[in-house]
PDB file of C-alpha atoms in Angstrom:
ATOM      1  CA  THR A   1       0.000   0.000   0.000  1.00 73.00           C
ATOM      2  CA  GLY A   2       2.947   2.380   0.517  1.00 76.00           C
ATOM      3  CA  LEU A   3       3.835   2.140  -3.150  1.00 80.00           C
ATOM      4  CA  LYS A   4       0.213   2.813  -4.140  1.00 85.00           C
ATOM      5  CA  LYS A   5       0.084   5.875  -1.873  1.00 87.00           C
ATOM      6  CA  ASN A   6       3.350   7.151  -3.340  1.00 87.00           C
ATOM      7  CA  GLU A   7       2.047   6.691  -6.886  1.00 89.00           C
ATOM      8  CA  GLU A   8      -1.214   8.454  -5.975  1.00 92.00           C
ATOM      9  CA  ALA A   9       0.710  11.336  -4.408  1.00 94.00           C
ATOM     10  CA  LYS A  10       2.840  11.644  -7.566  1.00 92.00           C
ATOM     11  CA  ARG A  11      -0.305  11.672  -9.718  1.00 94.00           C
ATOM     12  CA  VAL A  12      -1.918  14.386  -7.583  1.00 96.00           C
ATOM     13  CA  LEU A  13       1.253  16.507  -7.624  1.00 96.00           C
ATOM     14  CA  ASP A  14       1.556  16.155 -11.408  1.00 94.00           C
ATOM     15  CA  GLU A  15      -2.052  17.310 -11.744  1.00 96.00           C
ATOM     16  CA  ALA A  16      -1.510  20.215  -9.335  1.00 96.00           C
ATOM     17  CA  ASP A  17       1.611  21.254 -11.238  1.00 96.00           C
ATOM     18  CA  LEU A  18      -0.272  21.208 -14.531  1.00 96.00           C
ATOM     19  CA  LEU A  19      -3.145  23.283 -13.117  1.00 96.00           C
ATOM     20  CA  LEU A  20      -0.785  25.797 -11.525  1.00 95.00           C
ATOM     21  CA  GLU A  21       1.253  25.983 -14.742  1.00 95.00           C
ATOM     22  CA  GLU A  22      -1.932  26.840 -16.645  1.00 95.00           C
ATOM     23  CA  ALA A  23      -2.964  29.381 -14.006  1.00 93.00           C
ATOM     24  CA  THR A  24       0.416  31.104 -14.003  1.00 92.00           C
ATOM     25  CA  ALA A  25       0.467  31.203 -17.804  1.00 94.00           C
ATOM     26  CA  ARG A  26      -2.808  33.182 -17.727  1.00 92.00           C
ATOM     27  CA  ALA A  27      -2.047  35.360 -14.691  1.00 89.00           C
ATOM     28  CA  PRO A  28       1.337  34.904 -13.023  1.00 91.00           C
ATOM     29  CA  THR A  29       0.407  35.846  -9.462  1.00 94.00           C
ATOM     30  CA  ALA A  30       3.010  35.589  -6.733  1.00 95.00           C
ATOM     31  CA  ASP A  31       0.855  33.153  -4.753  1.00 94.00           C
ATOM     32  CA  ALA A  32       0.377  30.785  -7.703  1.00 94.00           C
ATOM     33  CA  LEU A  33       4.069  30.882  -8.635  1.00 96.00           C
ATOM     34  CA  ALA A  34       5.096  30.162  -5.028  1.00 96.00           C
ATOM     35  CA  LEU A  35       2.574  27.339  -4.729  1.00 96.00           C
ATOM     36  CA  ARG A  36       3.847  25.795  -7.949  1.00 96.00           C
ATOM     37  CA  SER A  37       7.375  26.041  -6.597  1.00 96.00           C
ATOM     38  CA  GLY A  38       6.218  24.169  -3.488  1.00 95.00           C
ATOM     39  CA  VAL A  39       4.521  21.475  -5.543  1.00 96.00           C
ATOM     40  CA  ILE A  40       7.696  20.950  -7.546  1.00 95.00           C
ATOM     41  CA  GLY A  41       9.638  20.719  -4.291  1.00 93.00           C
ATOM     42  CA  LEU A  42       7.305  17.955  -3.123  1.00 93.00           C
ATOM     43  CA  MET A  43       7.802  16.205  -6.449  1.00 94.00           C
ATOM     44  CA  ILE A  44      11.549  16.204  -5.819  1.00 92.00           C
ATOM     45  CA  GLY A  45      11.038  14.614  -2.420  1.00 88.00           C
ATOM     46  CA  LEU A  46       8.743  11.903  -3.761  1.00 89.00           C
ATOM     47  CA  SER A  47      10.787  11.050  -6.819  1.00 86.00           C
ATOM     48  CA  GLY A  48      13.292   8.816  -5.069  1.00 78.00           C
ATOM     49  CA  ASN A  49      15.756   9.881  -7.752  1.00 80.00           C
ATOM     50  CA  PRO A  50      18.677  11.968  -6.473  1.00 74.00           C
ATOM     51  CA  LEU A  51      19.071  13.568  -9.898  1.00 83.00           C
ATOM     52  CA  SER A  52      15.540  14.998  -9.874  1.00 85.00           C
ATOM     53  CA  GLY A  53      16.750  17.730  -7.522  1.00 84.00           C
ATOM     54  CA  MET A  54      19.308  18.721 -10.128  1.00 86.00           C
ATOM     55  CA  THR A  55      16.638  19.268 -12.773  1.00 88.00           C
ATOM     56  CA  LEU A  56      13.581  20.278 -10.758  1.00 92.00           C
ATOM     57  CA  GLY A  57      15.426  22.251  -8.057  1.00 91.00           C
ATOM     58  CA  PRO A  58      16.380  25.164 -10.329  1.00 92.00           C
ATOM     59  CA  LYS A  59      12.844  25.231 -11.735  1.00 94.00           C
ATOM     60  CA  SER A  60      11.384  25.443  -8.231  1.00 94.00           C
ATOM     61  CA  SER A  61      13.903  28.130  -7.183  1.00 94.00           C
ATOM     62  CA  GLY A  62      13.227  30.152 -10.314  1.00 95.00           C
ATOM     63  CA  LEU A  63       9.501  30.186  -9.655  1.00 96.00           C
ATOM     64  CA  LEU A  64      10.064  31.386  -6.077  1.00 96.00           C
ATOM     65  CA  GLU A  65      12.418  34.130  -7.222  1.00 97.00           C
ATOM     66  CA  ARG A  66       9.871  35.266  -9.807  1.00 97.00           C
ATOM     67  CA  ALA A  67       7.164  35.318  -7.114  1.00 97.00           C
ATOM     68  CA  LYS A  68       9.410  37.498  -4.916  1.00 98.00           C
ATOM     69  CA  GLU A  69      10.010  39.871  -7.844  1.00 97.00           C
ATOM     70  CA  ILE A  70       6.272  40.206  -8.531  1.00 96.00           C
ATOM     71  CA  GLU A  71       5.272  40.704  -4.901  1.00 96.00           C
ATOM     72  CA  PRO A  72       8.275  41.140  -2.586  1.00 97.00           C
ATOM     73  CA  LYS A  73       6.055  41.867   0.431  1.00 96.00           C
ATOM     74  CA  ASN A  74       3.790  38.817   0.064  1.00 96.00           C
ATOM     75  CA  PRO A  75       4.116  36.839   3.319  1.00 97.00           C
ATOM     76  CA  ARG A  76       2.887  33.589   1.748  1.00 97.00           C
ATOM     77  CA  VAL A  77       5.744  33.710  -0.778  1.00 97.00           C
ATOM     78  CA  TRP A  78       8.253  34.067   2.072  1.00 98.00           C
ATOM     79  CA  LEU A  79       6.503  31.269   3.991  1.00 98.00           C
ATOM     80  CA  ILE A  80       6.877  28.884   1.052  1.00 97.00           C
ATOM     81  CA  SER A  81      10.460  30.067   0.571  1.00 97.00           C
ATOM     82  CA  GLY A  82      11.216  29.199   4.208  1.00 98.00           C
ATOM     83  CA  MET A  83       9.514  25.839   3.944  1.00 97.00           C
ATOM     84  CA  SER A  84      11.474  25.088   0.787  1.00 95.00           C
ATOM     85  CA  ALA A  85      14.753  26.068   2.436  1.00 96.00           C
ATOM     86  CA  MET A  86      14.127  23.469   5.157  1.00 95.00           C
ATOM     87  CA  PHE A  87      14.407  20.715   2.548  1.00 91.00           C
ATOM     88  CA  THR A  88      17.055  22.266   0.309  1.00 91.00           C
ATOM     89  CA  PRO A  89      20.670  21.367   1.064  1.00 89.00           C
ATOM     90  CA  LYS A  90      22.752  24.247   2.399  1.00 93.00           C
ATOM     91  CA  MET A  91      25.143  23.923  -0.574  1.00 89.00           C
ATOM     92  CA  PHE A  92      22.205  24.828  -2.839  1.00 88.00           C
ATOM     93  CA  GLY A  93      21.115  27.857  -0.798  1.00 90.00           C
ATOM     94  CA  GLY A  94      18.878  26.121   1.734  1.00 93.00           C
ATOM     95  CA  GLY A  95      19.202  24.923   5.295  1.00 96.00           C
ATOM     96  CA  THR A  96      17.614  25.787   8.594  1.00 96.00           C
ATOM     97  CA  GLU A  97      19.373  29.145   8.980  1.00 97.00           C
ATOM     98  CA  ARG A  98      18.041  30.292   5.617  1.00 97.00           C
ATOM     99  CA  ALA A  99      14.624  28.857   6.502  1.00 98.00           C
ATOM    100  CA  GLU A 100      14.623  30.782   9.782  1.00 98.00           C
ATOM    101  CA  GLN A 101      15.442  34.051   7.969  1.00 98.00           C
ATOM    102  CA  ASP A 102      12.691  33.594   5.372  1.00 98.00           C
ATOM    103  CA  LEU A 103      10.125  32.507   7.956  1.00 98.00           C
ATOM    104  CA  ARG A 104      10.905  35.509  10.162  1.00 98.00           C
ATOM    105  CA  GLU A 105      10.434  37.697   7.084  1.00 98.00           C
ATOM    106  CA  ALA A 106       7.061  36.029   6.461  1.00 98.00           C
ATOM    107  CA  ILE A 107       6.014  36.592  10.082  1.00 98.00           C
ATOM    108  CA  ALA A 108       6.954  40.278   9.892  1.00 98.00           C
ATOM    109  CA  LEU A 109       5.021  40.683   6.640  1.00 97.00           C
ATOM    110  CA  PHE A 110       1.952  38.916   8.080  1.00 97.00           C
ATOM    111  CA  GLU A 111       1.760  41.706  10.689  1.00 95.00           C
ATOM    112  CA  THR A 112       0.590  44.149   8.011  1.00 95.00           C
ATOM    113  CA  ASP A 113      -1.036  41.665   5.597  1.00 93.00           C
ATOM    114  CA  ARG A 114      -4.698  42.598   5.230  1.00 89.00           C
ATOM    115  CA  PRO A 115      -5.942  40.770   2.120  1.00 84.00           C
ATOM    116  CA  VAL A 116      -9.451  41.411   0.882  1.00 83.00           C
ATOM    117  CA  ALA A 117     -11.444  38.500  -0.556  1.00 83.00           C
ATOM    118  CA  PRO A 118     -10.929  36.846  -2.966  1.00 82.00           C
ATOM    119  CA  ALA A 119      -7.215  37.399  -2.249  1.00 82.00           C
ATOM    120  CA  PRO A 120      -5.543  34.584  -0.275  1.00 85.00           C
ATOM    121  CA  SER A 121      -5.274  35.031   3.479  1.00 86.00           C
ATOM    122  CA  TRP A 122      -3.805  31.742   4.704  1.00 92.00           C
ATOM    123  CA  GLY A 123      -0.447  31.048   6.282  1.00 95.00           C
ATOM    124  CA  ARG A 124      -0.004  33.201   9.404  1.00 96.00           C
ATOM    125  CA  ALA A 125      -0.067  30.302  11.889  1.00 97.00           C
ATOM    126  CA  ASP A 126       1.869  28.122   9.437  1.00 98.00           C
ATOM    127  CA  ALA A 127       4.767  30.590   9.450  1.00 98.00           C
ATOM    128  CA  TRP A 128       5.094  30.172  13.226  1.00 98.00           C
ATOM    129  CA  ILE A 129       4.778  26.383  12.944  1.00 98.00           C
ATOM    130  CA  TRP A 130       7.545  26.132  10.349  1.00 98.00           C
ATOM    131  CA  LEU A 131       9.710  28.597  12.271  1.00 98.00           C
ATOM    132  CA  GLY A 132       9.309  26.294  15.275  1.00 98.00           C
ATOM    133  CA  GLN A 133      10.488  23.364  13.198  1.00 98.00           C
ATOM    134  CA  ALA A 134      13.544  25.280  11.947  1.00 98.00           C
ATOM    135  CA  LEU A 135      14.396  26.314  15.503  1.00 98.00           C
ATOM    136  CA  GLN A 136      13.894  22.759  16.736  1.00 97.00           C
ATOM    137  CA  ARG A 137      16.313  21.447  14.097  1.00 96.00           C
ATOM    138  CA  GLU A 138      18.783  24.093  15.278  1.00 96.00           C
ATOM    139  CA  GLU A 139      18.265  22.730  18.820  1.00 96.00           C
ATOM    140  CA  LYS A 140      16.795  26.045  20.030  1.00 97.00           C
ATOM    141  CA  ILE A 141      14.143  24.174  21.983  1.00 97.00           C
ATOM    142  CA  ASP A 142      12.772  27.030  24.105  1.00 97.00           C
ATOM    143  CA  ASP A 143      12.459  29.241  21.026  1.00 98.00           C
ATOM    144  CA  ALA A 144      10.764  26.417  19.112  1.00 98.00           C
ATOM    145  CA  ARG A 145       8.285  25.945  21.960  1.00 98.00           C
ATOM    146  CA  ALA A 146       7.527  29.690  21.946  1.00 98.00           C
ATOM    147  CA  ALA A 147       6.947  29.601  18.171  1.00 98.00           C
ATOM    148  CA  TYR A 148       4.540  26.658  18.497  1.00 98.00           C
ATOM    149  CA  GLN A 149       2.695  28.473  21.304  1.00 98.00           C
ATOM    150  CA  LYS A 150       2.365  31.554  19.086  1.00 98.00           C
ATOM    151  CA  ALA A 151       0.905  29.344  16.343  1.00 98.00           C
ATOM    152  CA  LEU A 152      -1.662  28.065  18.858  1.00 98.00           C
ATOM    153  CA  GLU A 153      -2.608  31.651  19.780  1.00 97.00           C
ATOM    154  CA  ILE A 154      -3.388  32.271  16.114  1.00 96.00           C
ATOM    155  CA  GLN A 155      -4.956  28.880  15.453  1.00 96.00           C
ATOM    156  CA  PRO A 156      -6.204  27.375  18.737  1.00 96.00           C
ATOM    157  CA  GLY A 157      -6.732  23.662  18.633  1.00 94.00           C
ATOM    158  CA  ASN A 158      -4.195  22.949  15.882  1.00 97.00           C
ATOM    159  CA  GLN A 159      -3.797  19.200  16.337  1.00 97.00           C
ATOM    160  CA  TRP A 160      -0.436  18.945  14.588  1.00 97.00           C
ATOM    161  CA  VAL A 161       1.065  21.435  17.028  1.00 98.00           C
ATOM    162  CA  GLN A 162      -0.697  20.021  20.095  1.00 97.00           C
ATOM    163  CA  ARG A 163      -0.253  16.301  19.447  1.00 97.00           C
ATOM    164  CA  VAL A 164       2.952  16.077  17.422  1.00 97.00           C
ATOM    165  CA  LEU A 165       5.183  19.144  17.430  1.00 98.00           C
ATOM    166  CA  LEU A 166       5.026  20.276  21.062  1.00 97.00           C
ATOM    167  CA  PRO A 167       5.389  16.723  22.433  1.00 97.00           C
ATOM    168  CA  SER A 168       8.386  16.181  20.133  1.00 96.00           C
ATOM    169  CA  LEU A 169      10.246  18.864  22.085  1.00 96.00           C
ATOM    170  CA  GLY A 170      10.265  16.782  25.237  1.00 88.00           C
ATOM    171  CA  GLY A 171      11.086  18.438  28.522  1.00 68.00           C
ATOM    172  CA  SER A 172      14.539  19.727  27.661  1.00 47.00           C
ATOM    173  CA  SER A 173      15.224  23.435  27.430  1.00 44.00           C
ATOM    174  CA  LYS A 174      18.297  24.118  25.295  1.00 45.00           C
ATOM    175  CA  LYS A 175      18.716  27.611  23.918  1.00 44.00           C
TER     176      LYS A 175
END
């Protein structure tokens, strides 16, 4: 069943990529470009082929850079950039330090983000959640805990934070 789930995930990502490619061809919004970049990043992770990062990585990075050029103050673009950096090797411009920088930029931009429907408005709590994960990987446990708590202030009852992320910190308190 794991193989079937992997194949289904690949199919869904291929479909999402196609739809986002069509959407960005018609109207290249920063949100759509960043989302497509994220989808391509997931495709790299699922491929199981180490060389896919060599071909798809630059495509994903290029889409993110284009999104930043179109809308440099879009917090969702910076959120996706930070998430992407978490899974990009440091030698290719990623890593947790880069992720932390981009996620802090997203958080700062969310402070003044006041989208009006139908503009997207998601991601504020997610920025804190992903910042917590970057901090946790950097072994800044108290800071990670604080980030997860901030996410819960924004999105009370988030089960991922409550049941998985906070318990994963254990009782230690490294700075």
